[in-house]
XYZ file of C-alpha atoms in Angstrom:
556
model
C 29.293 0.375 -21.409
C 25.407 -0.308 -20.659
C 24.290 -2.571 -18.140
C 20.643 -3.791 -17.352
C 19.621 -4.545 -14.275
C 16.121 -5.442 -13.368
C 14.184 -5.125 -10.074
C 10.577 -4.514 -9.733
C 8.815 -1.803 -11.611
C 6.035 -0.390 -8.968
C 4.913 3.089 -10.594
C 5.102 3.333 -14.583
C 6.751 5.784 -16.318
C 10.585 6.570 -18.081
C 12.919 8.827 -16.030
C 16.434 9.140 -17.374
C 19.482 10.972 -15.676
C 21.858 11.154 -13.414
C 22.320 9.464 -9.746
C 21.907 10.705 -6.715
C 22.198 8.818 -3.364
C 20.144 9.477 -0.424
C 22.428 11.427 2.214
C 23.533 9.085 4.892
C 24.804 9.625 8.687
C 26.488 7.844 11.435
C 23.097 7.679 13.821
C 24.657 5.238 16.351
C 25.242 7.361 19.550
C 28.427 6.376 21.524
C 27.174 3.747 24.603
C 28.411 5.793 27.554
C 27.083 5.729 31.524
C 25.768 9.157 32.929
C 25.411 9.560 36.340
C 22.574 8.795 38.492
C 21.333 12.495 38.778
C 21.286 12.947 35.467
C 18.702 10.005 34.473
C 15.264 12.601 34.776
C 16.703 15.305 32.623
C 17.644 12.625 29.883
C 14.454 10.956 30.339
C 13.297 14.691 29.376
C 15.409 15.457 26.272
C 14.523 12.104 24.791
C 10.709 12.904 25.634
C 10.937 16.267 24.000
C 12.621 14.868 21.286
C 10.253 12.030 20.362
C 7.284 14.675 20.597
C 9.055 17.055 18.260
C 9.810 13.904 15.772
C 6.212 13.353 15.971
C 4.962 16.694 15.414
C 7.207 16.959 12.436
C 5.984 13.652 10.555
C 2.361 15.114 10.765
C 3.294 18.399 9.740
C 4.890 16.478 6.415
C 1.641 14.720 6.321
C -0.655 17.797 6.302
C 1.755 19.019 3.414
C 1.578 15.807 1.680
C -2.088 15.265 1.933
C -4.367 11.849 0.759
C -2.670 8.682 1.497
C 0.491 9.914 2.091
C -0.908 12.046 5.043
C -2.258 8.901 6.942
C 1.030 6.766 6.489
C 2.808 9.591 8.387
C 0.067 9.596 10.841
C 1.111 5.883 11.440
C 4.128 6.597 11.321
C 4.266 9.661 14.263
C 2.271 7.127 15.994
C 4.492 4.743 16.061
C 7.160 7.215 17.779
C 5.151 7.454 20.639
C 4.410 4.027 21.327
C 4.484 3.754 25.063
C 5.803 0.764 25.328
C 8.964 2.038 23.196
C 8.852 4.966 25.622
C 8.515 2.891 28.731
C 11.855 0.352 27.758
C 13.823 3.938 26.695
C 12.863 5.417 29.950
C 13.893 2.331 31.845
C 17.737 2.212 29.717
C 18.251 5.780 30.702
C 17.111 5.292 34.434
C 20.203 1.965 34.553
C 22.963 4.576 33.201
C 22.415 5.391 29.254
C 22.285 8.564 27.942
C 18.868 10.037 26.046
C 20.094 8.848 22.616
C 22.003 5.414 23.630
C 18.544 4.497 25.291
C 16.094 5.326 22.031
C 18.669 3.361 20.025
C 18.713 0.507 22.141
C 15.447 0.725 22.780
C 14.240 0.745 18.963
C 17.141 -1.804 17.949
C 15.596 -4.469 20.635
C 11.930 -4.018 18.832
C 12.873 -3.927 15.217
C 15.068 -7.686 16.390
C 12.617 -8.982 17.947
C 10.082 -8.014 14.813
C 12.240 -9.533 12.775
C 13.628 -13.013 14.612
C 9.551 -13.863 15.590
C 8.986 -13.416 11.377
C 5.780 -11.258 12.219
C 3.772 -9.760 9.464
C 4.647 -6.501 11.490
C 8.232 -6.743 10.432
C 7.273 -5.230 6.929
C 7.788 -1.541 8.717
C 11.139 -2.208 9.523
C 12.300 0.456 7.038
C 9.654 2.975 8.613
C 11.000 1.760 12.563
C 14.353 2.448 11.199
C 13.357 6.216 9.829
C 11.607 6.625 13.460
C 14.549 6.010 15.215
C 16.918 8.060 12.533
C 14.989 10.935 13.354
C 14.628 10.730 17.256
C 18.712 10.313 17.390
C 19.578 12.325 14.811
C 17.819 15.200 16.886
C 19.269 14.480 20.330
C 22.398 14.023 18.355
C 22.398 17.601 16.729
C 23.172 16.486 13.502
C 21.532 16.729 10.292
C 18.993 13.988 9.571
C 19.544 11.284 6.686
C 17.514 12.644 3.340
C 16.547 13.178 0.253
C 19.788 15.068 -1.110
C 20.004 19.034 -2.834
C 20.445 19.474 -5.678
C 19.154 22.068 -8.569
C 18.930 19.746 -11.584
C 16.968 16.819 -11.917
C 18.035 13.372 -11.061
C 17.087 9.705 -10.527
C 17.013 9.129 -6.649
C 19.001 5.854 -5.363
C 18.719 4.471 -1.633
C 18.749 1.341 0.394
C 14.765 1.680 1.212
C 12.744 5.227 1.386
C 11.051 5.900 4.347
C 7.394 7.445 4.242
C 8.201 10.989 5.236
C 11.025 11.422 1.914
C 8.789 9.743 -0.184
C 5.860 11.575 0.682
C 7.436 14.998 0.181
C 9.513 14.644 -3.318
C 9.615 17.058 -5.741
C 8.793 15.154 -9.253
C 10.460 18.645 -10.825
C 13.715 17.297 -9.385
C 13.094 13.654 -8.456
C 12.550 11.978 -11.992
C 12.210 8.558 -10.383
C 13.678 6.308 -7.691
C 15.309 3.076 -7.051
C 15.956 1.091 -4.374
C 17.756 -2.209 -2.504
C 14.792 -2.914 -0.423
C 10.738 -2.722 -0.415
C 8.323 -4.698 -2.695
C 5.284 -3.497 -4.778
C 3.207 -3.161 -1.679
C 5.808 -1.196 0.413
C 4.838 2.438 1.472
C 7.192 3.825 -0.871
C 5.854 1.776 -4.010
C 2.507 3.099 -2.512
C 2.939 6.747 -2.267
C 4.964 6.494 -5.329
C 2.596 5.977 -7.656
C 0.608 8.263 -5.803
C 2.909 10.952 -6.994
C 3.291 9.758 -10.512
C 7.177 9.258 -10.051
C 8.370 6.250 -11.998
C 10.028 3.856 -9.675
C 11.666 0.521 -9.052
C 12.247 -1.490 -5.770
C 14.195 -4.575 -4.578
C 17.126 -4.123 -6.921
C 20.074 -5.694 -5.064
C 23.225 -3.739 -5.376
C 21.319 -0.552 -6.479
C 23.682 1.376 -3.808
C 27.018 0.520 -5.932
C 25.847 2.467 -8.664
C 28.275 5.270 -8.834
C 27.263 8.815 -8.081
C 26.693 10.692 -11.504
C 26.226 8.030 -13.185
C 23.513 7.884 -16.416
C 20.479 5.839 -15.987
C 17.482 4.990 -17.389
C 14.676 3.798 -15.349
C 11.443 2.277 -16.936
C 9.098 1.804 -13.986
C 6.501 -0.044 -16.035
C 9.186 -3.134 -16.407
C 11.395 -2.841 -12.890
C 14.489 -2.315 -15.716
C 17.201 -0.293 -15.320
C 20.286 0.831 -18.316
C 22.992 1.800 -16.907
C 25.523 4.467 -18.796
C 22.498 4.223 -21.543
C 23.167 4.264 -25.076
C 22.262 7.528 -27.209
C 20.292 4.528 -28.858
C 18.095 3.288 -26.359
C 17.695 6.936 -24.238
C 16.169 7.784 -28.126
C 14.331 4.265 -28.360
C 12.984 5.132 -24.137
C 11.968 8.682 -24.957
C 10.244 7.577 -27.967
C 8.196 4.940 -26.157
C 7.507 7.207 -23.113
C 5.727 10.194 -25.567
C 3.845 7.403 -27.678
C 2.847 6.133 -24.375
C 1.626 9.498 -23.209
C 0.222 10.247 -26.304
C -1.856 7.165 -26.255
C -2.941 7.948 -23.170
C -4.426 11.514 -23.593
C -6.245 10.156 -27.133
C -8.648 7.805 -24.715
C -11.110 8.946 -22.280
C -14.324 8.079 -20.918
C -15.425 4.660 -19.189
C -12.969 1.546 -19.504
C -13.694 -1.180 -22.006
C -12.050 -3.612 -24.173
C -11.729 -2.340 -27.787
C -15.122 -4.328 -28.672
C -17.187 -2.639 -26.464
C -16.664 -5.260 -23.165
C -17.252 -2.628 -20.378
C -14.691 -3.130 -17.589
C -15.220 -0.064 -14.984
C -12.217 1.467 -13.826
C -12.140 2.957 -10.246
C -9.808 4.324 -7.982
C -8.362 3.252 -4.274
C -9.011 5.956 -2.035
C -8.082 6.443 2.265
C -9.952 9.514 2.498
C -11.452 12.570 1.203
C -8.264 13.551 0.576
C -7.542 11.190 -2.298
C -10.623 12.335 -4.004
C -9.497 15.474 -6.160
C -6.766 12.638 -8.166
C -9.240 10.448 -8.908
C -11.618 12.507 -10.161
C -8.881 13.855 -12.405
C -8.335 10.525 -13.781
C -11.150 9.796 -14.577
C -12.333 6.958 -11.962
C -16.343 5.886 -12.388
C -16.009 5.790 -8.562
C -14.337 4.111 -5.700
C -13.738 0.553 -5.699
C -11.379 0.613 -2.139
C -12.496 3.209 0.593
C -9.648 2.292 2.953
C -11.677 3.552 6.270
C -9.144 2.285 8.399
C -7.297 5.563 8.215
C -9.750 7.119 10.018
C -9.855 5.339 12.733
C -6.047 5.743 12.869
C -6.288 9.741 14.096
C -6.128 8.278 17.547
C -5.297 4.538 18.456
C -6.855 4.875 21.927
C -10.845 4.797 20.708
C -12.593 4.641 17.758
C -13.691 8.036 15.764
C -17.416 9.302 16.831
C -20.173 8.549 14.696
C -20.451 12.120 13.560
C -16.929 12.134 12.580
C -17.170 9.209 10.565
C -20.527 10.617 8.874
C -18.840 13.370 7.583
C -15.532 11.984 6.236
C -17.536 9.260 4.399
C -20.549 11.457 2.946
C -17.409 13.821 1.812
C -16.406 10.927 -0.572
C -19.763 9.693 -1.330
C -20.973 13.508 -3.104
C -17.988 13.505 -4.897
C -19.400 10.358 -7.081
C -23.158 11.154 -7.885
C -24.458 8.311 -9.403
C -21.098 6.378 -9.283
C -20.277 3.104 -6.875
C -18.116 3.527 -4.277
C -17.323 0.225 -2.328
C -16.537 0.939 1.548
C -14.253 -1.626 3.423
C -14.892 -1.612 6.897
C -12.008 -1.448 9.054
C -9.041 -3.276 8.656
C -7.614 -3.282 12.366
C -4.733 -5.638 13.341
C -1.335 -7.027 11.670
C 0.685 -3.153 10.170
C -2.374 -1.410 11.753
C -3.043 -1.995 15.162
C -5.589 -0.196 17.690
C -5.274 -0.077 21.077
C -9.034 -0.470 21.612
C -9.330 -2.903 19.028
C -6.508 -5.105 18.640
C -4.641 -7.727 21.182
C -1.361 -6.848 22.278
C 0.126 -10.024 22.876
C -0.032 -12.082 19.338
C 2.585 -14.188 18.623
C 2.135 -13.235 14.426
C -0.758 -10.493 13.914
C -0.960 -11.384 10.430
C -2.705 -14.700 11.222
C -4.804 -13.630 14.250
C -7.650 -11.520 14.989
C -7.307 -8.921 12.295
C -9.904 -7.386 9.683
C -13.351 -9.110 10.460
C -12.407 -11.126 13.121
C -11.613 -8.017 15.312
C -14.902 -6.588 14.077
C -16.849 -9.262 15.220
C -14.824 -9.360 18.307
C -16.433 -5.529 18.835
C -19.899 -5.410 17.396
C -20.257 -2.328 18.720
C -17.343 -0.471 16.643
C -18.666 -2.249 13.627
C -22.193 -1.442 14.371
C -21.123 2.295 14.654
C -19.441 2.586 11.567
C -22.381 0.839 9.488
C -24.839 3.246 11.085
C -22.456 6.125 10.043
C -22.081 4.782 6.524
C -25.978 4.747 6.385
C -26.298 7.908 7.394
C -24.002 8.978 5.539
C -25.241 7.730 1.809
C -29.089 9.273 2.911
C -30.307 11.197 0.204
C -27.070 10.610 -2.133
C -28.063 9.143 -5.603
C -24.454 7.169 -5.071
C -24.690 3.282 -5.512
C -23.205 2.137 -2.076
C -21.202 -1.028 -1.454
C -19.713 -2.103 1.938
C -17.456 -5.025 2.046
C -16.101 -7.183 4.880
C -12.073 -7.916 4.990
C -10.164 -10.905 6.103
C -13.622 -13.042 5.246
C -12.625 -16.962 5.431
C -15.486 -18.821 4.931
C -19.422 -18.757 4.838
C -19.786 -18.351 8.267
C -17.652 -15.049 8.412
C -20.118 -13.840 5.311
C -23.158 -14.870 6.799
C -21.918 -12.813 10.057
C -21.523 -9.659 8.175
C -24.430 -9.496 6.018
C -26.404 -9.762 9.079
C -24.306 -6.867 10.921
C -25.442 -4.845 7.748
C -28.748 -5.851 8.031
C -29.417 -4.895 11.426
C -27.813 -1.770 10.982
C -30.194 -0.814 8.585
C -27.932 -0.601 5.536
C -29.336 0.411 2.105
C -26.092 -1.027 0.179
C -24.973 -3.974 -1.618
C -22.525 -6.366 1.034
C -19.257 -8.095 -0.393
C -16.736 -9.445 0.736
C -12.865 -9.681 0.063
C -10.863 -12.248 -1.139
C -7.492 -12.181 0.682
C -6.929 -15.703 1.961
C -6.790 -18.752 -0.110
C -9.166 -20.460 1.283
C -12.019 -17.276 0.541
C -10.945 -17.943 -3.341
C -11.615 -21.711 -3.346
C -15.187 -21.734 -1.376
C -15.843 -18.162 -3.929
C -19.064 -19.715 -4.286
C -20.240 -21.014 -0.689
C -19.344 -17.003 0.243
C -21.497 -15.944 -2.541
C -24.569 -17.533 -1.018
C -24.384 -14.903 1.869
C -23.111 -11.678 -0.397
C -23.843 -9.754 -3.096
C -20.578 -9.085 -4.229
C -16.398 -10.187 -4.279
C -13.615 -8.331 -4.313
C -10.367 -9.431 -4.451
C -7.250 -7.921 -2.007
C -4.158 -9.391 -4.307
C -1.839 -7.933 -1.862
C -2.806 -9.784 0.930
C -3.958 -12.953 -1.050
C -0.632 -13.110 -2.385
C 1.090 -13.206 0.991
C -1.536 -15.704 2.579
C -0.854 -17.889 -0.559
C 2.539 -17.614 -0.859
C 3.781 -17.562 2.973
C 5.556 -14.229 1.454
C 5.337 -11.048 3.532
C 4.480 -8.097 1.329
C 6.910 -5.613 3.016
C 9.915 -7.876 2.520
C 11.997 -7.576 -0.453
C 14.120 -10.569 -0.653
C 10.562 -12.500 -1.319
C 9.470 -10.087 -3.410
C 9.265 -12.063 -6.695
C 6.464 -14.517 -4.196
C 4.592 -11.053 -4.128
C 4.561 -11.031 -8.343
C 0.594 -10.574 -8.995
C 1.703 -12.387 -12.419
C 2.355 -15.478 -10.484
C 0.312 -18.471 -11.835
C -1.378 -19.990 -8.516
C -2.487 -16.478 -7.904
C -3.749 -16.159 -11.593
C -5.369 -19.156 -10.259
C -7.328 -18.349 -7.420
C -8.335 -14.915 -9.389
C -9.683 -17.215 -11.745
C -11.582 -19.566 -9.293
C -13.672 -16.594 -7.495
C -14.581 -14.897 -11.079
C -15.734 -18.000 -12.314
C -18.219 -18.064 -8.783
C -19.326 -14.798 -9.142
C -20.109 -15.371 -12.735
C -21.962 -18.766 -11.982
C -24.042 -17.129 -9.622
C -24.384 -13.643 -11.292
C -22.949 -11.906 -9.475
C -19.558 -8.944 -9.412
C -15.987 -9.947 -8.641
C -13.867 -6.862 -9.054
C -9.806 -6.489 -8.212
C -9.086 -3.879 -5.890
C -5.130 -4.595 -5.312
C -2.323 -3.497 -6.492
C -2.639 -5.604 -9.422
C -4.987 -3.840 -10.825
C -2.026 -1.247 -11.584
C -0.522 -3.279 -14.011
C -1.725 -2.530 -17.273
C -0.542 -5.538 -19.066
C -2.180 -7.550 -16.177
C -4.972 -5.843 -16.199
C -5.707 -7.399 -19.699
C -5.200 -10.432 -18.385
C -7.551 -9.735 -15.059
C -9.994 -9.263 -17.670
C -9.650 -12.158 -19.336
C -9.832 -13.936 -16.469
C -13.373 -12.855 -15.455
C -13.394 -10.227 -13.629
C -15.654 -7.557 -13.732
C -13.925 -4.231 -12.349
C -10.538 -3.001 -11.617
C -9.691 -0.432 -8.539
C -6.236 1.076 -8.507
C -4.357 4.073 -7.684
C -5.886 7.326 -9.500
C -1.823 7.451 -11.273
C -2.487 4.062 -12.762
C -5.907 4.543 -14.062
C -5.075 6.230 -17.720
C -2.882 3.643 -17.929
C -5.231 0.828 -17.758
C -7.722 2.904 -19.639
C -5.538 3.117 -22.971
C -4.107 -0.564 -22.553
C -7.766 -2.084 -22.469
C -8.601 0.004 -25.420
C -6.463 -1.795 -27.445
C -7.501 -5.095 -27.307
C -10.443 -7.219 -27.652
C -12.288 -9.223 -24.625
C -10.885 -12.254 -26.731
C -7.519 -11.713 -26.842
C -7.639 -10.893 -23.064
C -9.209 -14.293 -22.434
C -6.339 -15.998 -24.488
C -3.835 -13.974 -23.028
C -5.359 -15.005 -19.490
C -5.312 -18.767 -20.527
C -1.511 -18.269 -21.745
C -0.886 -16.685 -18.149
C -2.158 -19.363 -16.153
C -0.147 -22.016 -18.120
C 3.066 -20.549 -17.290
C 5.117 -21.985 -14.658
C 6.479 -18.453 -13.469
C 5.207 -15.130 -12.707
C 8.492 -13.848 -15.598
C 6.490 -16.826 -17.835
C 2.839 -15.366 -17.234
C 3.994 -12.275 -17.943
C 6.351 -12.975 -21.130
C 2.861 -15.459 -22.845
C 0.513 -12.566 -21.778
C 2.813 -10.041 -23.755
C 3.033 -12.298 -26.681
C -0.548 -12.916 -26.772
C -1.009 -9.055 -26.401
C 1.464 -8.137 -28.644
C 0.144 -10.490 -31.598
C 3.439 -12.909 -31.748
């Protein structure tokens, strides 16, 4: 008999067939004492083995390539933390063996992650893999993954860790579902990075039986379980006329009456570039620089380096805007050289600009290097500040940019409530706005994006959010001036309508989403996205906004 379940879609697309769980293993070692004399050599086995877990995640990286390649990065960073390393050194030296110690060792992090409710807790899932991996090789047993299998089939597992995601084959993995994760996860991330339809934080996903039928729509978070012959027909139908509808539009995004609404893509390197300019991006609204700077924890890239890794991106738009965030150190993305050690919640300390300002010299060298970098490129450069609260933090970074010389426009994002409600004070200072849903959803909400059980807090449909979007297009447009959407949010086809509507005046997304949001815009006027924004932000509930938007839409 079908079933419907829902969870939340994260990467569009219709993927119908048969499950397959993600292979499991019994990782906990047995907690036995080894003798004294024994403590260096299994100091040395789980040393070797943490190196050899680490060379394998960047290896999977340098397969994977563009974002995927610098969340592994993170991630094989993260297995040689030396503080992990120090506490596993010190449980072997009292008596536990190589693989007790890295399990104790990683279980005592990930608690205390979790019981101090730090933003950092949102890579639980990817601590977890870390450890998998580490045990699983002292162990000398086969590691938890992504199962074999010669036919195609729909993926289900309790969360995906970066290096499974990163490396599926869409020939065999139609689409995925899991328990955990939100729309911002890694694996929602990379997923629509690959193009696989997906859903995340469907409770009970796991009891689906093995071989069972399903039908996931990725745009809507729904699953059909044991699917009619009916609705697989009325799916497949939906999926080609959705396909077809995209191939039949091309060139710049705009509302079917001509409103322009430029569509550009969210890039982390020179990498990413190839899949936007296949999709047709009029440039780069999110340079994610940070990932750069995350080749080595210990000190920040050279100049040079950074010159050539940003001029790489900026030729491959001639004429085109690409907006440049400066780095975004602290909270999931810490630096040694950059970021304090001893915060009680990262997410609400010295992160983003803060930290810059904290180092004028790192943020002095990467302006320089952007400079340079844009000399003699007919590309229309835009560098934006993150994490900005209030006019003072604008009025700092517009003078940073000015002393370094910059030839650009200078923004800033809007990721914390308060940045949305003083839109205009900022404005005074910059040139431009750009708005981080992601984060401004989980400063608004007290909802951490990496957590699924508050995922429906994360909802970009959510009418306070709606709100604040609102509030900072209305200041740009008051003071005429750009306020573009550069989070995930911008995915969202149906939303983007409504982003639209609202007043915003560019959309930046993954390169996956962008024919999406192309051939959705093209079907409707500026007006109807302006009532359908007004129906949004009337709702009580992000399912509300996003039922009145449809109807609006939709012509009911």
């Amino acid at each position: 008999m079908e079933t419907t379940l829902r969870g939340v879609g994260v990467s569009h697309g219709v993927a119908i067939g048969e499950v397959r769980h993600m292979g499991t293993a019994v990782l906990e070692p047995p907690a036995k004492q080894i003798p004294a004399d024994e403590a260096e050599r299994e100091q040395g086995r789980a040393r070797q083995a943490v190196e050899a877990v680490a060379a394998d995640l960047i290896a999977r990286g340098n397969l994977a390539g563009g974002e995927a390649q610098h969340v592994l990065e993170a991630q094989a960073m993260m297995a040689q933390d030396p503080e992990l390393i120090a506490d596993v050194d010190r449980r072997i030296a009292v008596g536990s063996t190589a693989e007790r110690g890295v399990y104790d060792a990683f279980a005592a992090y990930r608690a205390l992650l979790a019981n101090a409710g730090e933003y950092l807790a949102g890579r639980v899932a990817d601590l977890d893999d870390v450890r998998n991996r580490i045990v699983a090789r002292l162990l000398g047993v086969p590691m938890p993954g992504v199962p074999d299998s010669d036919e195609p089939y729909v993926l289900i597992a309790r969360d995906l860790a970066p290096a499974d995601t990163a490396l599926l084959d869409p020939t065999l993995v139609l689409g995925f579902v899991t328990e955990e994760g939100g729309p911002t996860s890694h694996s929602a991330i990379l997923a629509r990075a690959l193009g696989v339809p997906a859903v995340v934080a469907l409770p009970g996903a796991g009891e689906i039986a093995e071989g069972t039928v399903v039908a996931v729509d990725g745009s809507t978070g729904e699953i059909f379980v044991e699917p009619s012959q009916e609705k697989r027909a009325e799916m497949e139908s939906a999926s080609a006329a959705r396909k077809a509808a995209l191939s039949a539009v091309t060139g710049p995004g705009a509302t079917s009456d001509g409103h322009k609404v430029p569509l550009l893509a969210n890039v982390g390197g020179p990498g990413d570039v190839p899949a936007a300019l296949e999709a047709g991006a009029e440039g780069v609204g999110l340079f994610r620089t940070e990932f750069l700077f995350l080749d080595d924890s210990k000190q920040a890239p050279s100049e040079e380096k950074q010159i050539a890794a940003y001029r790489a991106v900026l030729e491959a738009f001639p004429e085109g805007r690409v907006v440049v965030r400066v780095l975004d150190a602290g909270a999931d993305k810490p630096l040694d050289f950059l970021t304090p050690a001893d915060e009680p919640n990262p997410a609400l300390g010295v992160r983003g600009l803060r930290s810059l300002l904290d180092h004028p010299d790192v943020l002095r060298t990467q302006l320089t290097a952007l400079s340079r970098a844009a000399e003699g490129l007919p590309v229309y450069l835009e560098v934006m500040a993150p994490m900005v609260a209030d006019r003072a933090d604008a009025k700092a970074f517009a003078d940073a940019c000015r002393e370094a010389g910059l030839q650009a426009k200078f923004g800033a994002m809007v990721e914390i409530p308060s940045a949305a409600l003083r839109a205009r004070s900022i404005l005074q200072e910059v040139e431009f706005l750009s708005l981080g849903t992601n984060d401004l959803a989980q400063y608004t909400f007290a909802a951490d994006r990496q957590v699924g059980a508050v995922s429906r807090l994360q909802d970009p449909w959510q009418p306070a959010l709606l709100d604040l979007v609102a509030l900072s297009a209305e200041a740009a447009r008051a003071e005429g001036k750009s306020c573009g959407v550069c989070g995930e949010a911008a995915s969202d086809p149906l939303l983007a309508c409504v982003l639209t509507g609202l007043g915003v005046t560019s959309l930046s997304m993954g390169a996956a989403s962008i024919p999406y949001v192309r051939a959705t815009l093209a079907k409707h006027t500026l007006a109807q996205c302006e009532r359908a924004a007004s129906a949004a932000r009337a709702a009580d509930s992000a399912d509300e906004a996003r039922l009145a938007a449809q109807a609006v839409l939709s012509g009911e």
